[in-house]
């Protein structure tokens, strides 16, 4: 991108509606050495504060500023940023209807995320088998059926097993909608025998509300440490040498969610058209990418996914691209390093990732003390993804101003909340997820 010469033509637009009052339209025409690439962008003041909406407390800002020197937690220090346009195709044509979006523009954006952010799944052939290794029809005091399934992936004599756990309610006469959690915390948070009960995966409550609950452990796919891709699924499927857009660990976990989906659609207790993928933090980044790559997920829930997830990279608020690449060099593809301290060169931003979920349901959740994960940047990404949800006729409309603390908003196919407290996935979050699922999946 650095070889591009930029010529900027900008025009200020005044509108009387609140939602567009900070909007400044700009057009960039970028001249590359090989030809003219039309890349229109939109500049938006993303630092706007609102009187009534959520705002981080001064104590939280001070605490994080002290705890993480060198990172910005002050909203007033966020510079207006220029977001790449969702609805202008690479050839400069306007995307004016859902068909054009779905058939052309969506795949352009998906491809940009593969090349520059999460990496590409190799096309290496593999075999897959499902084996139910434990079946308990009287789990949770006979309220549910528990199945433990081994999903075995085989390629060229090498094998990998994904352990999937599934609870389904016994009192339903028809297949139920279900949540698939990407567990990034370890099996103690998702205990199949329910000796340890954790709010991270509240099976009892979900079964009580008529949902199936499935979970797999992300480390089954790839351990969460930088090992030069010697462990997990990579040695089975990777091309060698690994190209700069080879899939990283987040993409491997997302691929694992799709293999669980392969099983879930075969299970008669589950309605395969009503499965939500849920993830917290690094699991939330993964859930968004799983939903982008795999349209079978009817709903995507990103809980506090932050940088590399729902939060707009260009705001440089809290965790940054550079910090992600340094602390977690295995999460993204090698190309992502090009955007460390160079976010404006990214051909995408996270409003585009969220738009890839449309017309399916999308929930973005944040926590008030988790400024590292930039709640406002996550909300603004959702707000800026709305044009695609609306092309699909989902009737989603949320204001530019954030909702107050602990106030869930749901509109059409999108929902959002900022829960009080720290970075975590709690029953309170799940209850709001289920309230939204009651509307969009039941
Ligand atoms: C942090 C990381 C975040 C988030 C979080 C988590 O260390 O900076 O991006 O993923 O971990 O997964 O809990």
XYZ file of C-alpha atoms and ligand atoms in Angstrom:
455
model
C 0.000 0.000 0.000
C 2.950 2.308 0.637
C 3.684 2.440 -3.090
C 0.316 4.097 -3.678
C 0.192 7.818 -4.347
C -2.920 9.328 -2.785
C -4.847 12.252 -4.177
C -7.594 13.282 -1.833
C -10.778 15.032 -2.876
C -12.974 15.820 0.059
C -16.405 17.309 0.497
C -18.115 18.181 3.768
C -21.702 17.079 4.020
C -24.143 18.789 6.354
C -27.249 16.890 7.212
C -29.815 17.658 9.821
C -30.064 14.136 11.202
C -28.133 13.324 14.364
C -26.828 10.075 13.037
C -24.919 11.754 10.252
C -23.891 14.937 11.922
C -20.237 13.901 12.229
C -19.948 12.535 8.757
C -17.453 13.972 6.330
C -17.367 12.260 2.974
C -14.042 11.970 1.225
C -12.959 10.270 -1.918
C -9.531 8.845 -2.361
C -8.261 7.971 -5.778
C -5.144 5.870 -5.321
C -2.700 5.621 -8.155
C -0.629 2.464 -8.029
C 2.400 1.759 -10.151
C 0.390 -0.804 -12.061
C -2.782 1.173 -12.644
C -5.559 3.235 -11.131
C -7.325 1.679 -8.198
C -10.512 3.410 -7.124
C -10.683 3.202 -3.354
C -13.288 5.561 -1.923
C -13.278 5.968 1.824
C -15.488 7.628 4.439
C -14.114 9.850 7.205
C -16.072 9.765 10.427
C -15.464 11.492 13.720
C -15.324 8.409 15.892
C -14.516 10.217 19.083
C -17.928 11.847 19.484
C -19.218 11.698 23.054
C -22.874 11.659 23.881
C -24.627 12.883 26.968
C -26.907 9.944 27.544
C -24.908 6.969 26.262
C -22.289 4.835 28.008
C -19.028 6.531 28.813
C -16.015 5.026 30.582
C -15.576 6.217 34.143
C -12.587 8.436 34.883
C -11.279 5.870 37.392
C -11.287 3.156 34.762
C -9.487 5.414 32.277
C -6.875 6.344 34.901
C -6.418 2.766 36.046
C -5.796 1.460 32.529
C -3.590 4.387 31.569
C -1.349 3.544 34.524
C -1.506 -0.202 33.996
C -0.739 -0.105 30.286
C 1.528 2.829 29.482
C 1.885 3.634 25.804
C -1.739 2.799 24.950
C -4.587 5.291 24.635
C -7.677 5.046 26.850
C -8.798 8.675 26.482
C -11.698 9.099 24.109
C -10.831 12.755 23.439
C -7.444 11.668 22.094
C -8.952 9.507 19.355
C -8.386 11.188 16.011
C -11.106 11.191 13.321
C -10.417 8.163 11.179
C -11.154 7.223 7.599
C -12.985 3.952 7.150
C -12.859 1.976 3.903
C -16.259 1.986 2.235
C -18.432 -1.060 2.507
C -20.636 -0.532 -0.490
C -18.198 0.474 -3.218
C -16.708 -2.471 -5.082
C -13.013 -2.729 -5.999
C -13.829 -1.513 -9.532
C -15.520 1.606 -8.140
C -19.080 0.524 -8.847
C -21.770 1.093 -6.208
C -23.360 -1.829 -4.463
C -27.006 -0.864 -4.463
C -28.809 -4.084 -3.667
C -28.414 -7.241 -1.638
C -27.783 -9.448 -4.648
C -24.773 -7.369 -5.703
C -23.498 -7.441 -2.142
C -23.910 -11.191 -1.753
C -22.669 -12.207 -5.183
C -19.761 -9.804 -5.580
C -18.819 -7.325 -2.855
C -19.030 -9.756 0.064
C -16.410 -12.060 -1.433
C -14.067 -9.139 -2.204
C -14.107 -8.155 1.478
C -13.852 -11.742 2.727
C -10.818 -12.199 0.511
C -9.174 -9.047 1.908
C -9.608 -10.412 5.431
C -8.074 -13.719 4.348
C -5.093 -12.062 2.693
C -4.367 -9.433 5.319
C -5.792 -10.482 8.669
C -6.768 -14.050 9.555
C -5.205 -16.024 6.691
C -6.447 -18.590 4.250
C -7.541 -22.160 4.960
C -5.402 -24.564 2.906
C -7.212 -26.794 0.432
C -5.441 -29.965 1.583
C -7.880 -32.901 1.473
C -8.829 -34.580 4.755
C -11.290 -37.162 6.040
C -13.597 -36.620 8.976
C -15.505 -39.017 11.220
C -17.866 -38.559 14.184
C -17.946 -40.903 17.120
C -20.355 -40.477 20.060
C -18.199 -41.692 22.937
C -20.603 -40.890 25.764
C -24.384 -40.679 25.802
C -26.325 -39.829 28.966
C -30.050 -39.413 28.433
C -30.587 -38.400 32.055
C -28.136 -35.581 32.473
C -28.934 -32.556 34.681
C -31.447 -34.545 36.742
C -33.056 -35.887 33.541
C -33.651 -32.389 32.135
C -31.152 -32.938 29.325
C -29.310 -35.405 27.160
C -25.526 -35.207 27.173
C -23.494 -36.351 24.205
C -19.723 -36.286 23.953
C -18.531 -36.577 20.400
C -15.066 -37.105 19.012
C -14.573 -35.482 15.639
C -11.520 -37.073 14.053
C -9.699 -35.341 11.232
C -7.312 -37.509 9.218
C -4.868 -36.432 6.547
C -1.996 -38.462 5.105
C -1.996 -40.810 8.084
C -1.933 -37.994 10.693
C -4.899 -37.473 13.027
C -6.391 -34.768 15.199
C -9.393 -35.128 17.518
C -11.828 -32.329 18.403
C -13.838 -33.078 21.566
C -17.353 -31.703 21.253
C -19.766 -31.688 24.201
C -23.485 -31.203 23.618
C -26.456 -30.858 25.979
C -29.991 -30.800 24.564
C -33.240 -30.332 26.512
C -35.321 -33.493 27.001
C -38.671 -31.735 27.092
C -38.682 -30.531 23.491
C -40.633 -32.425 20.853
C -38.846 -30.701 18.008
C -35.205 -29.893 17.195
C -33.977 -26.939 19.259
C -31.831 -23.896 18.463
C -28.363 -24.132 19.997
C -25.284 -22.182 21.036
C -21.799 -23.421 20.158
C -19.193 -21.894 22.491
C -15.553 -21.671 21.437
C -13.934 -22.365 24.822
C -10.678 -20.446 25.124
C -10.355 -20.990 28.876
C -10.012 -24.718 29.230
C -12.353 -27.561 30.079
C -12.741 -26.531 33.753
C -15.091 -23.775 32.563
C -17.156 -26.154 30.473
C -17.375 -29.256 32.650
C -19.533 -31.981 31.009
C -20.308 -33.668 34.340
C -21.295 -30.303 35.887
C -19.230 -30.739 39.037
C -17.779 -27.329 38.303
C -20.475 -24.852 37.349
C -19.192 -21.733 35.603
C -21.080 -18.708 34.312
C -18.820 -18.921 31.287
C -21.022 -21.737 29.934
C -24.370 -21.711 31.810
C -25.802 -24.977 30.552
C -28.538 -25.266 33.181
C -30.051 -21.858 32.341
C -29.867 -22.426 28.587
C -31.492 -25.853 28.830
C -34.211 -24.267 30.994
C -34.869 -21.777 28.199
C -35.080 -24.477 25.518
C -31.620 -24.179 23.932
C -29.008 -26.790 23.129
C -25.519 -25.997 24.467
C -22.421 -27.197 22.644
C -18.774 -26.462 23.336
C -15.309 -27.372 22.107
C -11.896 -26.474 23.444
C -9.917 -24.283 21.057
C -6.579 -25.872 21.979
C -7.806 -29.148 20.427
C -7.319 -27.348 17.110
C -4.197 -25.423 17.959
C -2.517 -24.765 21.297
C -2.537 -21.055 22.124
C 1.183 -20.418 21.950
C 3.653 -19.576 19.236
C 5.253 -22.865 18.184
C 5.883 -22.039 14.545
C 2.748 -24.023 13.670
C 4.221 -27.390 14.616
C 1.220 -28.424 16.768
C -2.503 -28.822 16.281
C -4.172 -28.862 12.870
C -1.396 -26.982 11.049
C 1.029 -29.893 10.479
C -1.890 -31.943 9.067
C -3.087 -29.425 6.516
C -0.466 -26.709 5.989
C 1.270 -26.113 2.703
C 5.041 -25.844 3.076
C 6.531 -23.358 3.157
C 3.644 -21.427 4.715
C 2.722 -18.441 2.526
C 2.312 -14.927 3.999
C -1.465 -15.400 3.947
C -1.399 -18.857 5.582
C -4.039 -19.300 8.274
C -3.057 -18.434 11.812
C -4.318 -19.853 15.073
C -7.570 -17.836 15.179
C -8.495 -19.143 11.722
C -7.666 -22.690 12.850
C -10.008 -22.316 15.824
C -12.713 -20.895 13.537
C -12.218 -23.864 11.213
C -12.747 -26.106 14.256
C -16.090 -24.373 14.918
C -17.120 -25.297 11.375
C -16.151 -28.937 11.907
C -18.349 -28.942 15.050
C -21.074 -27.444 12.861
C -20.579 -30.363 10.439
C -21.545 -32.670 13.295
C -24.321 -30.505 14.765
C -26.278 -30.385 11.499
C -26.424 -34.191 11.593
C -27.805 -34.352 15.151
C -31.595 -34.726 15.145
C -31.994 -32.975 18.501
C -30.655 -29.701 17.046
C -32.174 -27.402 14.448
C -29.166 -27.011 12.140
C -30.546 -23.750 10.748
C -30.564 -22.162 14.197
C -27.064 -22.500 15.554
C -25.248 -19.536 17.102
C -21.458 -19.455 17.434
C -20.318 -17.685 20.610
C -16.884 -16.603 21.745
C -15.310 -14.478 24.456
C -12.289 -12.281 23.843
C -9.876 -14.233 21.615
C -12.788 -16.648 21.269
C -14.950 -13.665 20.212
C -12.513 -12.727 17.451
C -12.705 -16.376 16.403
C -16.517 -16.454 16.469
C -16.663 -13.453 14.131
C -14.238 -15.057 11.696
C -16.079 -18.402 11.896
C -19.338 -16.614 11.055
C -17.690 -14.743 8.188
C -16.230 -17.913 6.645
C -19.184 -20.206 7.347
C -22.635 -18.928 6.434
C -24.315 -21.886 8.133
C -24.066 -20.090 11.501
C -27.423 -18.378 11.914
C -26.127 -16.083 14.621
C -22.727 -14.820 15.760
C -22.012 -13.569 19.270
C -18.838 -11.630 19.941
C -18.241 -11.029 23.641
C -15.543 -8.445 24.347
C -13.578 -9.451 21.256
C -11.731 -6.118 21.076
C -8.799 -5.543 18.727
C -8.643 -8.087 15.928
C -12.359 -8.671 16.633
C -15.217 -6.168 16.664
C -13.215 -3.028 17.572
C -12.247 -0.646 14.768
C -8.474 -0.915 14.287
C -8.105 2.657 13.053
C -9.191 4.151 16.392
C -5.989 2.831 18.023
C -7.857 2.756 21.353
C -6.681 0.188 23.909
C -5.060 -2.835 22.284
C -3.568 -2.125 18.855
C -2.612 -4.142 15.771
C 1.036 -3.776 16.688
C 0.460 -5.113 20.180
C -1.538 -8.078 18.809
C 1.250 -8.963 16.415
C 3.897 -8.737 19.128
C 2.050 -10.520 21.927
C 0.308 -13.137 19.796
C 2.415 -13.686 16.663
C 0.542 -16.932 15.943
C -3.020 -15.536 15.902
C -3.088 -13.811 12.510
C -1.410 -14.350 9.142
C 2.091 -13.005 8.511
C 0.724 -10.231 6.272
C -1.016 -8.673 9.288
C 2.400 -7.470 10.473
C 2.366 -4.930 7.647
C -0.316 -3.039 9.522
C 1.434 -2.696 12.872
C 1.442 1.088 13.531
C 0.069 1.373 10.019
C -3.662 0.745 10.489
C -4.715 3.232 7.820
C -3.118 1.041 5.171
C -5.434 -1.874 6.012
C -7.830 -2.289 3.071
C -10.519 -3.305 5.576
C -11.672 -2.370 9.074
C -13.862 -4.255 11.479
C -17.206 -2.771 10.401
C -16.570 -4.828 7.257
C -16.015 -8.005 9.256
C -19.318 -7.421 11.054
C -21.054 -6.749 7.731
C -19.972 -10.210 6.529
C -22.360 -11.694 9.099
C -25.437 -10.040 7.496
C -28.203 -10.983 6.886
C -27.766 -13.367 9.810
C -28.057 -12.247 13.433
C -25.135 -10.525 15.145
C -24.626 -9.689 18.825
C -21.715 -7.507 19.919
C -21.196 -7.317 23.689
C -18.715 -5.300 25.742
C -17.858 -4.622 29.399
C -17.531 -1.190 30.981
C -14.107 -1.789 32.562
C -12.687 -3.557 29.528
C -11.339 -0.492 27.766
C -8.487 -2.624 26.413
C -11.191 -4.113 24.165
C -12.609 -0.666 23.142
C -16.394 -0.850 23.715
C -17.022 2.354 21.744
C -14.920 1.172 18.803
C -16.898 -2.075 18.803
C -20.214 -0.219 18.847
C -19.122 2.071 16.030
C -18.078 -0.923 13.955
C -21.572 -2.328 14.401
C -23.134 1.029 13.589
C -21.057 1.316 10.428
C -21.965 -2.232 9.345
C -25.679 -1.402 9.338
C -25.929 -0.440 5.644
C -25.329 -4.088 4.734
C -27.833 -5.407 7.271
C -30.319 -2.974 5.785
C -29.580 -3.959 2.170
C -30.783 -7.388 3.185
C -33.991 -5.842 4.493
C -33.377 -6.792 8.114
C -34.700 -3.439 9.334
C -31.837 -2.946 11.781
C -31.564 0.558 13.076
C -29.426 1.667 16.005
C -28.424 5.243 16.821
C -24.860 6.475 16.542
C -24.961 7.238 20.267
C -24.148 4.267 22.478
C -26.825 2.855 24.789
C -26.436 3.404 28.545
C -24.669 0.888 30.777
C -26.519 -2.434 31.171
C -29.109 -1.487 28.579
C -29.425 -4.040 25.834
C -30.407 -2.803 22.395
C -31.847 -5.121 19.755
C -32.989 -4.039 16.321
C -33.742 -6.329 13.424
C -30.728 -8.645 13.203
C -28.297 -6.748 15.436
C -27.938 -6.436 19.206
C -25.471 -4.802 21.589
C -24.794 -4.171 25.260
C -22.154 -2.808 27.611
C -22.319 -4.800 30.834
C -20.927 -3.317 34.033
C -17.668 -4.806 35.258
C -14.578 -6.508 34.022
C -13.496 -8.506 31.003
C -15.416 -11.779 31.362
C -18.309 -13.817 30.014
C -21.045 -13.972 32.637
C -24.582 -15.271 33.050
C -25.799 -11.695 32.703
C -24.291 -11.581 29.189
C -25.751 -14.975 28.313
C -29.228 -13.939 29.483
C -29.134 -11.011 27.073
C -27.829 -13.282 24.287
C -30.758 -15.640 24.922
C -33.244 -12.741 24.949
C -32.020 -11.826 21.464
C -31.996 -15.463 20.332
C -35.608 -15.766 21.571
C -36.460 -13.109 18.994
C -34.274 -14.110 16.037
C -33.951 -17.895 16.407
C -37.226 -19.108 17.928
C -5.648 -10.389 26.002
C -5.563 -9.937 24.578
C -6.911 -9.654 24.020
C -7.916 -10.730 24.361
C -7.716 -11.332 25.735
C -8.422 -12.666 25.976
O -4.399 -10.655 26.544
O -4.770 -8.784 24.563
O -6.806 -9.454 22.632
O -7.942 -11.708 23.404
O -6.389 -11.560 26.014
O -8.533 -13.500 25.102
O -8.835 -12.871 27.124
